[in-house]
Structure formats: C-alpha cells, structure tokens
PDB file of C-alpha atoms and ligand atoms in Angstrom:
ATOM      1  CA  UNK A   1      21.525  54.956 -39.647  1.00  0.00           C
ATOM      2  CA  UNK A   2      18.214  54.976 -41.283  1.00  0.00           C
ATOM      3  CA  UNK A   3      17.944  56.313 -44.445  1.00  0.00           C
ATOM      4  CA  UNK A   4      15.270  58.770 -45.178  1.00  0.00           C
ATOM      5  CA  UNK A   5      14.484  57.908 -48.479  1.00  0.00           C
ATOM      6  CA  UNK A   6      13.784  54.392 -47.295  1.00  0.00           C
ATOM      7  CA  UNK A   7       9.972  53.406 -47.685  1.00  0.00           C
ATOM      8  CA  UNK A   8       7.387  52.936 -45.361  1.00  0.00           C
ATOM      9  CA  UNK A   9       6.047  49.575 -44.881  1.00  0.00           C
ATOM     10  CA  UNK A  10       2.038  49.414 -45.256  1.00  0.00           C
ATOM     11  CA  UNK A  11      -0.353  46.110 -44.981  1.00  0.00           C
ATOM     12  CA  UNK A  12      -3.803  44.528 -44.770  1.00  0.00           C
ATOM     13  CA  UNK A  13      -5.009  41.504 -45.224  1.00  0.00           C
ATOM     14  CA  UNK A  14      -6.310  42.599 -49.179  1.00  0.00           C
ATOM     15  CA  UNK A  15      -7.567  46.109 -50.288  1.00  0.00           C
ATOM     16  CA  UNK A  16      -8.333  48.105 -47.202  1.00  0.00           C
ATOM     17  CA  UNK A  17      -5.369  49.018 -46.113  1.00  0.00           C
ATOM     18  CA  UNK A  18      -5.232  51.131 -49.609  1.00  0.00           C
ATOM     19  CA  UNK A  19      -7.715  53.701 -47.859  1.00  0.00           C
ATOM     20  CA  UNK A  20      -4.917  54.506 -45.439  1.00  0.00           C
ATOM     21  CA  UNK A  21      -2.199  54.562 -47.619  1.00  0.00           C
ATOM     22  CA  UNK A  22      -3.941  56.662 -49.875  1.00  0.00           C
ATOM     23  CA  UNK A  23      -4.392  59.544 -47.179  1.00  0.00           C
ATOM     24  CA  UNK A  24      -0.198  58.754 -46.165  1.00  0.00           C
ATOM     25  CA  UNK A  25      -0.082  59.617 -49.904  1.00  0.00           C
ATOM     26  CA  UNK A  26      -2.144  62.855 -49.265  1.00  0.00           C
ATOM     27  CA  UNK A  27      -0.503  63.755 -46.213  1.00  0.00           C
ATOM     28  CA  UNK A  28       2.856  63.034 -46.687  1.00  0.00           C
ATOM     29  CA  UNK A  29       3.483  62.895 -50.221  1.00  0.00           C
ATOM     30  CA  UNK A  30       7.492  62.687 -49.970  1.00  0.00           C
ATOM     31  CA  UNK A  31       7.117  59.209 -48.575  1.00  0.00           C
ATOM     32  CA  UNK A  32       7.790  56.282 -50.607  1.00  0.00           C
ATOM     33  CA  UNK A  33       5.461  53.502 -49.827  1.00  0.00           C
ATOM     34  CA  UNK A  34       5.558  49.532 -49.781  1.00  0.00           C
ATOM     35  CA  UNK A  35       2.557  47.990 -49.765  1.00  0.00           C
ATOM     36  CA  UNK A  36       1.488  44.509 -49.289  1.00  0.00           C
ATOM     37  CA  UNK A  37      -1.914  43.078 -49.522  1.00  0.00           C
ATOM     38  CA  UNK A  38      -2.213  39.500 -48.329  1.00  0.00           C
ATOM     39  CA  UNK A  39      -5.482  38.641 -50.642  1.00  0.00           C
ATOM     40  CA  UNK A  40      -4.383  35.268 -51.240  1.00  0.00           C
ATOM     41  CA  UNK A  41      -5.550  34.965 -47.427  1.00  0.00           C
ATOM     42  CA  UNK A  42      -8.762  37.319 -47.078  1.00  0.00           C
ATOM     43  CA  UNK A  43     -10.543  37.561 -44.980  1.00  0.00           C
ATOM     44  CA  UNK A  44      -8.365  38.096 -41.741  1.00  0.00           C
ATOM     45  CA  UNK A  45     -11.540  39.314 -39.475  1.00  0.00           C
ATOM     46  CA  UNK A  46     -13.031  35.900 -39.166  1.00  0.00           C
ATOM     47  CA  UNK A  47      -9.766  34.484 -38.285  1.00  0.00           C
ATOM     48  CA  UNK A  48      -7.918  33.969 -34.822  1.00  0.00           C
ATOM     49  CA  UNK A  49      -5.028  35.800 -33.198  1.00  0.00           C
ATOM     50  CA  UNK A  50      -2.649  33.057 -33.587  1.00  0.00           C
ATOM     51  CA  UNK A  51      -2.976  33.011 -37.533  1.00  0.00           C
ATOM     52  CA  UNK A  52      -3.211  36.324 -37.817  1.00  0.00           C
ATOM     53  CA  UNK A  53      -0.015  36.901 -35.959  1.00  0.00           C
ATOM     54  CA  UNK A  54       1.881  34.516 -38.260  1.00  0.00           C
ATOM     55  CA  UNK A  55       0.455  36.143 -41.211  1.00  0.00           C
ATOM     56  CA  UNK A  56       1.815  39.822 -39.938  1.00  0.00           C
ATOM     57  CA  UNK A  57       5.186  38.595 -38.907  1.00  0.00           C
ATOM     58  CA  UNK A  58       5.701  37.334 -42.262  1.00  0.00           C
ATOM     59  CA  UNK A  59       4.437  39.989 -44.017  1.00  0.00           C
ATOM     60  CA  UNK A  60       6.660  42.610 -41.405  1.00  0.00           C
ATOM     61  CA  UNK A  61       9.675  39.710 -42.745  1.00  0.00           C
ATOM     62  CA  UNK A  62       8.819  40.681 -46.404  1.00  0.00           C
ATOM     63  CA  UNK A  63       8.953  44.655 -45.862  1.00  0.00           C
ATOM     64  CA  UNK A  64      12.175  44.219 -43.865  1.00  0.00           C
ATOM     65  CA  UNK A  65      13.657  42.902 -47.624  1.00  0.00           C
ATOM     66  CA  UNK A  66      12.390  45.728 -48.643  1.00  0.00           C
ATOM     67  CA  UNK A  67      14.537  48.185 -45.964  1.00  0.00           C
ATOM     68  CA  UNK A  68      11.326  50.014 -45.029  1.00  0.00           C
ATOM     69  CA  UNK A  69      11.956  52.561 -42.377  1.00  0.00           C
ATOM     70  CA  UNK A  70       8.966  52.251 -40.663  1.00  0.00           C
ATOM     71  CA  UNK A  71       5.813  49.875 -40.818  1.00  0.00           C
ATOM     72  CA  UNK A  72       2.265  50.782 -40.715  1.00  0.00           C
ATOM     73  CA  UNK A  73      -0.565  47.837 -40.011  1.00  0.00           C
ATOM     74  CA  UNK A  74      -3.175  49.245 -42.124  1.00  0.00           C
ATOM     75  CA  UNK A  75      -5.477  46.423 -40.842  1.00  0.00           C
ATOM     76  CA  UNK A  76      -7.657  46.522 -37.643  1.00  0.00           C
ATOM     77  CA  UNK A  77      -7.575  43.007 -37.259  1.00  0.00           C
ATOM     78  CA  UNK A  78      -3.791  42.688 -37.311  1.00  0.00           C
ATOM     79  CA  UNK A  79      -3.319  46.314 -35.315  1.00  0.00           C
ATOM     80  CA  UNK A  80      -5.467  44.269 -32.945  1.00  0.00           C
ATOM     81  CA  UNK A  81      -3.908  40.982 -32.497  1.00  0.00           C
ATOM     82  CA  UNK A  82      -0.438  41.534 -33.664  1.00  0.00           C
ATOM     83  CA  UNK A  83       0.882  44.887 -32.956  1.00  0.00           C
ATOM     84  CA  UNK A  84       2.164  44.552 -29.465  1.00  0.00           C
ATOM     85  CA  UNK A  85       4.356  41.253 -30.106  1.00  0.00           C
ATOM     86  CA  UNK A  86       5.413  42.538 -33.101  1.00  0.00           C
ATOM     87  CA  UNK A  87       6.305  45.828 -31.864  1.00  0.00           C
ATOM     88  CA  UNK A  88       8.404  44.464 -29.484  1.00  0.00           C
ATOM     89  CA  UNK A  89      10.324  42.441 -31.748  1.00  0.00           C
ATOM     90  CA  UNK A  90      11.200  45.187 -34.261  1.00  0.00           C
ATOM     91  CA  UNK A  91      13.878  48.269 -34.821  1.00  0.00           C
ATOM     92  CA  UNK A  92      12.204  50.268 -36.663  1.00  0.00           C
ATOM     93  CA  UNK A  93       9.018  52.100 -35.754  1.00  0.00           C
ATOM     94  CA  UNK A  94       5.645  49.809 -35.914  1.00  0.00           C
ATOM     95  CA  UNK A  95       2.172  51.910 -35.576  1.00  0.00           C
ATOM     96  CA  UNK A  96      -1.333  50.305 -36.601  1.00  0.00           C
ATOM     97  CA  UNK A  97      -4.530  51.941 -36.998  1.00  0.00           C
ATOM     98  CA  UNK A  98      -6.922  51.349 -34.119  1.00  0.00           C
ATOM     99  CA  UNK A  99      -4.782  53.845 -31.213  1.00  0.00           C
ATOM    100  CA  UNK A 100      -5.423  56.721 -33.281  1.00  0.00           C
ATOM    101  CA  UNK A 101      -8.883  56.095 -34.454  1.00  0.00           C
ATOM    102  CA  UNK A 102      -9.588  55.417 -30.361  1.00  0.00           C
ATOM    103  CA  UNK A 103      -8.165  58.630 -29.506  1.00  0.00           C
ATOM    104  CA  UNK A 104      -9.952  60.921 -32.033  1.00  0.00           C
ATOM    105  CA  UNK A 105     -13.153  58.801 -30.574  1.00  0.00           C
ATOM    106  CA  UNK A 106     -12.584  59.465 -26.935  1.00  0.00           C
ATOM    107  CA  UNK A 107     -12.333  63.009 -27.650  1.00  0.00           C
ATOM    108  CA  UNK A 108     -15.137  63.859 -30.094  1.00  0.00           C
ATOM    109  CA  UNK A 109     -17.832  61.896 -27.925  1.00  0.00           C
ATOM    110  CA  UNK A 110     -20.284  64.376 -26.435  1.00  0.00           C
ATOM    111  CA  UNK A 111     -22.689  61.850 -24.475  1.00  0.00           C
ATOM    112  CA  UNK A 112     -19.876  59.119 -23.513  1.00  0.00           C
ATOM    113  CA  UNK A 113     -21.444  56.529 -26.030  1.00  0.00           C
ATOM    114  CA  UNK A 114     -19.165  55.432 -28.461  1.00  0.00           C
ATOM    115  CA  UNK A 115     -19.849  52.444 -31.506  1.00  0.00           C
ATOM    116  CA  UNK A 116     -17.028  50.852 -33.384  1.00  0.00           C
ATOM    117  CA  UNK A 117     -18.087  48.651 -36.177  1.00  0.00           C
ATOM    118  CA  UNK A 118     -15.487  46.121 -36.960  1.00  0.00           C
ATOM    119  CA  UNK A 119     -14.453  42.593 -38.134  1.00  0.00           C
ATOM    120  CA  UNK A 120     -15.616  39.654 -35.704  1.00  0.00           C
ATOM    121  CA  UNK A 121     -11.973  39.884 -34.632  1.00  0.00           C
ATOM    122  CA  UNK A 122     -11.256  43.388 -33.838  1.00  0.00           C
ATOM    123  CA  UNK A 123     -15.208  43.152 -31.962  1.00  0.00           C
ATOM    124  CA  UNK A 124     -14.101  40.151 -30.036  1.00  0.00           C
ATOM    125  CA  UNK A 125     -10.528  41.966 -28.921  1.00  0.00           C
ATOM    126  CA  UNK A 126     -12.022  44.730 -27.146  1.00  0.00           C
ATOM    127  CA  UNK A 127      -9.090  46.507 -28.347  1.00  0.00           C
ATOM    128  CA  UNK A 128     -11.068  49.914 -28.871  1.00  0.00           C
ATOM    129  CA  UNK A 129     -12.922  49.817 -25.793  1.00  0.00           C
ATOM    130  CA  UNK A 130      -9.298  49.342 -23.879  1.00  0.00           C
ATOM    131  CA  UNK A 131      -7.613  52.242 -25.954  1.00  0.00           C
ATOM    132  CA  UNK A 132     -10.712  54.834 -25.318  1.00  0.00           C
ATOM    133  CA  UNK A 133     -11.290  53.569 -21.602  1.00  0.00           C
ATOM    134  CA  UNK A 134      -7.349  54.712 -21.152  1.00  0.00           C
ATOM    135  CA  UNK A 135      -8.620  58.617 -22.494  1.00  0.00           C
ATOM    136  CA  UNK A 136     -12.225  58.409 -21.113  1.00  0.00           C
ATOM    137  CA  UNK A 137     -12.747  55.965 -18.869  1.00  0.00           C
ATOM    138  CA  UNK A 138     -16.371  56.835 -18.252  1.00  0.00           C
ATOM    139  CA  UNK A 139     -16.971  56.127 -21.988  1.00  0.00           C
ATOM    140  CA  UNK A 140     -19.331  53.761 -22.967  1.00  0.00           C
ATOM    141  CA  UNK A 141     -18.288  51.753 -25.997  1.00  0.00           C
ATOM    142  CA  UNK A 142     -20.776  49.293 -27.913  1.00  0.00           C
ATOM    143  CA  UNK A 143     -19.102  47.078 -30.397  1.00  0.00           C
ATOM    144  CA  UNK A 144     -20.704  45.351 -33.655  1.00  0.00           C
ATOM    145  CA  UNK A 145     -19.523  43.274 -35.912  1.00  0.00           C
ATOM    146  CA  UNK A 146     -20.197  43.754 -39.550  1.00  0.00           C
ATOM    147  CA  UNK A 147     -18.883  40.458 -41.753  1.00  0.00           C
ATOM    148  CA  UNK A 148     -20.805  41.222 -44.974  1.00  0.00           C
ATOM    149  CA  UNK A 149     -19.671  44.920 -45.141  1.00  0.00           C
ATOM    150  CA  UNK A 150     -16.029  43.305 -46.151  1.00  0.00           C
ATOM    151  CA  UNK A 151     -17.422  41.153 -48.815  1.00  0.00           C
ATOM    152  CA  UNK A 152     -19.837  44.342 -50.025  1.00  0.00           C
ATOM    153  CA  UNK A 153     -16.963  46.813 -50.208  1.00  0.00           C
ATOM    154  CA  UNK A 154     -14.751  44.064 -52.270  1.00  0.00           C
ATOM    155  CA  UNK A 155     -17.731  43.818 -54.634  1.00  0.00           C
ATOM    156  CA  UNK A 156     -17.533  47.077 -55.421  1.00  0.00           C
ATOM    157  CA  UNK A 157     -20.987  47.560 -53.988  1.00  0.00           C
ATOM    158  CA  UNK A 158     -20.248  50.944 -52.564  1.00  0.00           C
ATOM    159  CA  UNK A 159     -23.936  52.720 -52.671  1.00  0.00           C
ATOM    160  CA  UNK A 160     -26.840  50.083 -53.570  1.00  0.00           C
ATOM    161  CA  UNK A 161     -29.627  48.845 -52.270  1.00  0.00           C
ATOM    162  CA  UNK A 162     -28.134  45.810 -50.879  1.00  0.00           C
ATOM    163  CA  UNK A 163     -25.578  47.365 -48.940  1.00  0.00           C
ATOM    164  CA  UNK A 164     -28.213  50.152 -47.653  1.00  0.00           C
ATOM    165  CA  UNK A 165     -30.375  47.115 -45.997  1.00  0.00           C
ATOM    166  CA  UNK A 166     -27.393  45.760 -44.917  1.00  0.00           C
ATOM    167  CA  UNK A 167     -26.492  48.725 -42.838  1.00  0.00           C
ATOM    168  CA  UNK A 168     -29.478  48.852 -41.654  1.00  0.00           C
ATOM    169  CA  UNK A 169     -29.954  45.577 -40.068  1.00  0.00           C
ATOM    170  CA  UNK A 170     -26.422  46.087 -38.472  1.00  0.00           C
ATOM    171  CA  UNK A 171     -26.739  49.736 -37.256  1.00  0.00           C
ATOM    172  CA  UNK A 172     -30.105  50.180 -36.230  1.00  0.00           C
ATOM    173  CA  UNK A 173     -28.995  48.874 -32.291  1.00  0.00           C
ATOM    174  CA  UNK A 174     -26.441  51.558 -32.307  1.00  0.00           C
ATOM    175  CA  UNK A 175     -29.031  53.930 -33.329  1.00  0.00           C
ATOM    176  CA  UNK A 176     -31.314  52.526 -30.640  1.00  0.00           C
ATOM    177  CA  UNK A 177     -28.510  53.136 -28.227  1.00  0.00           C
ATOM    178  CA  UNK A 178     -28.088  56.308 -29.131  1.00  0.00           C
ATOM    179  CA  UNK A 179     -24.259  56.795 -29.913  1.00  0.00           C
ATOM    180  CA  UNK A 180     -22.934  60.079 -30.892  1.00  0.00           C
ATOM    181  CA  UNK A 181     -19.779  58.560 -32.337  1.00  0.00           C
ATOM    182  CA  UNK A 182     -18.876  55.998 -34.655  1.00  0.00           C
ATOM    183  CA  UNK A 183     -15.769  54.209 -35.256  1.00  0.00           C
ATOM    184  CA  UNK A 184     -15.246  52.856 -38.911  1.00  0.00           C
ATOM    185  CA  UNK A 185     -12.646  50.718 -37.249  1.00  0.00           C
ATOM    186  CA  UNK A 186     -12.307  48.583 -40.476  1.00  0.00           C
ATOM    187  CA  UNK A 187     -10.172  49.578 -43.469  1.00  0.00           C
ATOM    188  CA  UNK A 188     -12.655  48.971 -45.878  1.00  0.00           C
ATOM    189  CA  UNK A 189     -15.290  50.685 -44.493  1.00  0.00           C
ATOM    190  CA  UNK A 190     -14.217  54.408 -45.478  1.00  0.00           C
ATOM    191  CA  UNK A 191     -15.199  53.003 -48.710  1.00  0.00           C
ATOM    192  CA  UNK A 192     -19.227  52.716 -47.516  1.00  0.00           C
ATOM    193  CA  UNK A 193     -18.976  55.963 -45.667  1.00  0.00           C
ATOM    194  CA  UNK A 194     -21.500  57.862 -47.346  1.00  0.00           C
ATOM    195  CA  UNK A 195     -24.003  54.857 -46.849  1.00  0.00           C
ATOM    196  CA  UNK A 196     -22.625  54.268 -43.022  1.00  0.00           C
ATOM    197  CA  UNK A 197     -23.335  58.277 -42.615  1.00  0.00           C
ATOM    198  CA  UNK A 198     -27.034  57.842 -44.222  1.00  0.00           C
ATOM    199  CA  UNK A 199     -27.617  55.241 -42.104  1.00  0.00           C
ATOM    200  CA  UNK A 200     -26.237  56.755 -39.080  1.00  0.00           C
ATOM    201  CA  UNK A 201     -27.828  60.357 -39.594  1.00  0.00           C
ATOM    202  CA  UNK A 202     -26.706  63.139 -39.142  1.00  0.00           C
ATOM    203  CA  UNK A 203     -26.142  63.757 -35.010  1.00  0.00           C
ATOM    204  CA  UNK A 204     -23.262  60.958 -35.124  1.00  0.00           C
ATOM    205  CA  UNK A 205     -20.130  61.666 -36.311  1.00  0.00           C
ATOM    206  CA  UNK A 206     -18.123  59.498 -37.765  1.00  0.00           C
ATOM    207  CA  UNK A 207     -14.458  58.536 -37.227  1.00  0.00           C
ATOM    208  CA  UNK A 208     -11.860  57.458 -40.032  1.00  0.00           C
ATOM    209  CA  UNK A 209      -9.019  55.554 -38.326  1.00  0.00           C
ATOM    210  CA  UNK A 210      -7.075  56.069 -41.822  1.00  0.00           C
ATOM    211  CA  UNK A 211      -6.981  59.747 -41.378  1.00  0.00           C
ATOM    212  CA  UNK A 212      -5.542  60.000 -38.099  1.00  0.00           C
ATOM    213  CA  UNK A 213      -3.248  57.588 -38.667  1.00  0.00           C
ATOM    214  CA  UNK A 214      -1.335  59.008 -41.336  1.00  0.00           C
ATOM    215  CA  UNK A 215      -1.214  62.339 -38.643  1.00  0.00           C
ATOM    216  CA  UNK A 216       0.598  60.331 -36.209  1.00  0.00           C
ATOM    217  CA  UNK A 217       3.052  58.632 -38.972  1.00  0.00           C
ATOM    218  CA  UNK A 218       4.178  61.909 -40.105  1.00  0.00           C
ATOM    219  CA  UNK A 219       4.861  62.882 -36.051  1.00  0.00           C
ATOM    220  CA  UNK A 220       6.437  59.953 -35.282  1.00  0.00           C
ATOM    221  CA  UNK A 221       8.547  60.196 -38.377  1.00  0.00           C
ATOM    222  CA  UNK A 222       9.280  63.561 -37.885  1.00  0.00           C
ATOM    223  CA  UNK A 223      10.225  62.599 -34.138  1.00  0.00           C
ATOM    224  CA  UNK A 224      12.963  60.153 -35.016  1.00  0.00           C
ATOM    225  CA  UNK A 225      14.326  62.337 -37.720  1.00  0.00           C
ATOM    226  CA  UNK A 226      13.133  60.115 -40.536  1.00  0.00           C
ATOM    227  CA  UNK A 227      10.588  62.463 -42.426  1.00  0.00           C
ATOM    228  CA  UNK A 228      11.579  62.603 -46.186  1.00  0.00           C
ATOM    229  CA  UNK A 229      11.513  66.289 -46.556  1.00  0.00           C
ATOM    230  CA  UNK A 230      12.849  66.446 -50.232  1.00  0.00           C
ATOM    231  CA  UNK A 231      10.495  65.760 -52.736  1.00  0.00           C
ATOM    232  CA  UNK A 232      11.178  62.023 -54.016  1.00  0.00           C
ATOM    233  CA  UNK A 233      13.019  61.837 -57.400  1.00  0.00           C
ATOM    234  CA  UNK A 234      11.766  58.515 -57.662  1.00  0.00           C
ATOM    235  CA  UNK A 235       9.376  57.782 -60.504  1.00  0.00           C
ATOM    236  CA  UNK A 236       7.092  55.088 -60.860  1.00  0.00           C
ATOM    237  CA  UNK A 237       8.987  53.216 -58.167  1.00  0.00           C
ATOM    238  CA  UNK A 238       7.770  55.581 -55.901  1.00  0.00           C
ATOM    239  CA  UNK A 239       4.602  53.393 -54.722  1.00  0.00           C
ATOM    240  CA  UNK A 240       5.267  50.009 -54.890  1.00  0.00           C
ATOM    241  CA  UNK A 241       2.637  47.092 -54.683  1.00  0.00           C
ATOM    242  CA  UNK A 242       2.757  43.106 -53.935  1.00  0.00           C
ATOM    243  CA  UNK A 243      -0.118  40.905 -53.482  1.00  0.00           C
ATOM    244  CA  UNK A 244      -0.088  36.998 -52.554  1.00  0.00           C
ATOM    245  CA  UNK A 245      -2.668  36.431 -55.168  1.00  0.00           C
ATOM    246  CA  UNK A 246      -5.210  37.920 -58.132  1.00  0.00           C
ATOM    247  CA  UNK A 247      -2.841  40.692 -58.714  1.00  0.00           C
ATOM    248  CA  UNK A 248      -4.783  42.590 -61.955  1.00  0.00           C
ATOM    249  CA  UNK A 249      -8.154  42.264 -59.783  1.00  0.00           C
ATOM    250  CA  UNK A 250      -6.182  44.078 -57.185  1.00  0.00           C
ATOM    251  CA  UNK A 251      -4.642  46.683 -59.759  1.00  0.00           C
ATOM    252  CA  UNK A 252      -8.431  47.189 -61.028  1.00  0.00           C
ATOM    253  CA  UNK A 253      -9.292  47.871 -57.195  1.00  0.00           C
ATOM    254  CA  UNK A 254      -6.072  50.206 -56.368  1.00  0.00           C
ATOM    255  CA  UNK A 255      -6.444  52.048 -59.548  1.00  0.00           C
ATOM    256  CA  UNK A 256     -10.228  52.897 -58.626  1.00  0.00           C
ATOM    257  CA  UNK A 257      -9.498  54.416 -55.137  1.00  0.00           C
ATOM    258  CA  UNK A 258      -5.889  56.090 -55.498  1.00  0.00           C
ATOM    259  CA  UNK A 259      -5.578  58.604 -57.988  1.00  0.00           C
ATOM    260  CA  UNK A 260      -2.032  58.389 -58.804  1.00  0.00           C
ATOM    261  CA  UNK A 261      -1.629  55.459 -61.784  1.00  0.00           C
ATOM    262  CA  UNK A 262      -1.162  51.855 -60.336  1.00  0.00           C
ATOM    263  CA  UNK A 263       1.297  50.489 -62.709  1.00  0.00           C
ATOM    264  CA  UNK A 264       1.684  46.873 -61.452  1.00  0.00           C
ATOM    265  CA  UNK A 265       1.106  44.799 -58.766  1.00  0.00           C
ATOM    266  CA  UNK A 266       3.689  41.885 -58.070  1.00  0.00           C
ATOM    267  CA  UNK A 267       2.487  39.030 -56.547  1.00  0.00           C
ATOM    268  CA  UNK A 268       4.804  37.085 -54.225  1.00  0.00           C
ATOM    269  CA  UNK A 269       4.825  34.403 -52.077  1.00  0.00           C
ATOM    270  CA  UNK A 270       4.522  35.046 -48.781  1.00  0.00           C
ATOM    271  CA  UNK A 271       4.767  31.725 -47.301  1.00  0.00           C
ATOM    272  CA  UNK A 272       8.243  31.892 -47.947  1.00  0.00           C
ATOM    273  CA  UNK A 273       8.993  34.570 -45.543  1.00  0.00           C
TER     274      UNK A 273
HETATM  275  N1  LIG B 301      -9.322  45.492 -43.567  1.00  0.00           N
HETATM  276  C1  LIG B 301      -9.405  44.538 -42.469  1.00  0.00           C
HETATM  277  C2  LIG B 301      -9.502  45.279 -41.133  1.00  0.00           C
HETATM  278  O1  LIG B 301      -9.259  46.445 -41.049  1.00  0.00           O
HETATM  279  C3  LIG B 301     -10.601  43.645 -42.553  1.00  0.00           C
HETATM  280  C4  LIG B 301     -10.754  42.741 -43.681  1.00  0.00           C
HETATM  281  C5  LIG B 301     -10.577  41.295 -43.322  1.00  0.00           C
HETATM  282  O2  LIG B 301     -11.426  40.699 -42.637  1.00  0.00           O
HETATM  283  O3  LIG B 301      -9.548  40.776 -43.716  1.00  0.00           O
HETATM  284  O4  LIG B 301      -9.796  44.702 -40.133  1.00  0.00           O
END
C-alpha cells in the first residue's frame, strides 16, 4: 500500500523544474514534495539521450530512498528522452511535462500552426510534434531551439535588453510563419514569459507545460487513490530540496520564485545512486 502522505518526486536538470513545482504547490497544496535539481550537471538540453537517461534513472533511484509516491520529470529534455524507459521500469506513477503541454497545444490552435521553443534536445526529439500529431494530426508544428534562453533565465536576466534581442533573433521565423500557438516547452522559460509574450504579440497564445501538468498530477493522483486530502501537519519538512552542487546559489534562486521560505538545500551525490 502506498501511503498518502508519501511525497511526490519532482526533477530537472537545475532550476526549472521549480516553475512546475511551484504551481503543484499552488494546485495541490496537501502534497509534500521532493525535489532534486541535478545542477552539478546543467545543462541537460545540449546533451544526448543516452546521458540523459542515466542521469534520470539515477535521480528516479534517489527519490525511490526517499518513498515518493509518485514522480514528476519537471524537465523537457528528460520527459523527452527518458520517460518511456523509465516508465516502464517503475511502480509508482511517472508523468513528465511535454504530454500535457502538447495537449493544451493541439487544442487551443486556431490555424493548425503550432511553435514549441525548446532545448536542442527536446527540438531534435520531435517529441511535441508526435504528441500533438496524435490530437491533431493536421497540425503543423515548427520547432526552435533556444540555447541562450537557459543561460539568460539562470542569470537572472528575466526582462533586459539582452534577453529582448535575444528573443528576437530566435522568434522572429515563428512570427514569419505565422503561429497562433506557442509552446514554452522548457522549464525555464515561464520565467521569460512576459518577454516571450512581447515578442510574440499579442494574437499567439502561449502555452505553460508547468500548469497543465500539475492538472493531470492531481487526476492521476486522485485516480489511484493517492491524493493527500488532509492538510499536511508537516512543517518545514514539507518541501524538501537536494542539489548535486552550488546549493546556496540554488536556495538564492528557489527562494526568488517560490513564495513559501526555502530553508535549505542539501546537496548530495548523485553518482552514487
Ligand atoms: N529545464 C530543462 C528543460 O526543460 C532545460 C535546461 C537544460 O538544458 O538543462 O528542458
């Protein structure tokens, strides 16, 4: 038997992930959370599926110690290369984040055309353009890859000049092409929203993976019977946070996105798992 109480297992490869478990936080706030940030290995996006699968299997290794109930991969990248293998493998229930941003995508396009902006390894996957084809297979989906917006976001560098010219250069073919939709389908990149959305203007909507997400954790949960329904009596232990490396730099992060007090960050190694 599961418990309810247990936590739920949440990763990325560093800080993005925290823009998805922030809105599990906001949508489920009864769930404990353990999160793991691998930013002793950052970036995963330029990386290939082989080494990104080892990474996520040990990290899925480390939240089993932990006796998390369920795991979310709050990481494009890994949802893309990783999830099915791993899914297979486990006993608890595994969800990542690019399904549910591709469904909310299939169904809000009005004119079929569809841009996800993404690490070079969730780009090179076609993962998105498989997932919305399944919905809408007349959809037309146009993929770029945007390296520096990683780098940008980690900076801190969330409206500034920099990261407007940035944009710029890397959106201006999806404006061309004349999308209606737009998949943030990176973790970091709710972070730049506002300057994705300038960019963009206003006749494409944008689509937050995170959000939709958290939606289908608290269904699936509630599916299986493992939704914590009782508010959790469970202090500051009730978010937990481990790192591989630069653990204050990460608390500085955490602490500027999430609203509830970031105590400590543990670092760990994750090698070992
Ligand atoms: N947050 C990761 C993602 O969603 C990207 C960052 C990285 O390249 O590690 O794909």
């Amino acid at each position: 038997m599961i418990d309810k109480n247990a936590p739920i297992g949440v990763f990325d490869s560093g800080v993005g992930g925290l823009t998805v478990a922030r809105e599990i936080m906001r949508q489920i706030p009864n769930e404990r959370i353990v999160y793991f940030g691998d930013t002793a290995r950052v970036p995963y996006g330029s990386k290939s599926k082989e080494t990104v699968t080892r990474f996520s299997r040990q990290i899925v290794r480390f939240l089993q110690t932990q006796k998390v109930k369920a795991i979310v991969i709050a990481c494009n990248t890994a949802s893309a290369y990783a999830l099915e293998e791993i899914e297979a493998e486990l006993d608890i229930p595994i969800i990542g984040v690019v399904k549910p941003g591709a469904k909310v995508a299939a169904e809000t396009t009005a004119n079929g055309k569809i841009g996800v902006i993404a690490t070079e390894g969730t780009i090179g996957s076609h993962i998105y353009s498989r997932y919305i084809k399944e919905i809408n297979p007349e959809a037309e989906v146009i993929g770029k890859a945007c390296p520096l917006f990683v780098p940008l976001v980690e900076e801190g560098l969330w409206q500034d000049p920099v990261t407007d010219e940035i944009a710029k250069r890397y959106l201006t073919e999806l404006i061309d092409i004349g999308i209606d939709t737009l998949i943030l389908g990176c973790t970091h990149y709710p972070l730049i929203r506002s300057t994705v959305g300038k960019t963009m203007g206003d006749g494409v909507t944008l689509v937050n993976p995170a959000y939709e997400t958290a939606r289908e954790l608290k269904e699936l949960l509630t599916k299986k019977g493992l939704l914590n329904e009782e508010e959790a009596k469970l202090g500051d232990n009730r978010y937990c946070f481990y790192v591989s490396d630069a653990a204050e730099k990460f608390k500085r992060f955490a602490n500027s996105i999430i609203k509830y007090g970031i105590l400590s960050a543990k670092v760990i190694n994750i090698e070992e798992y």
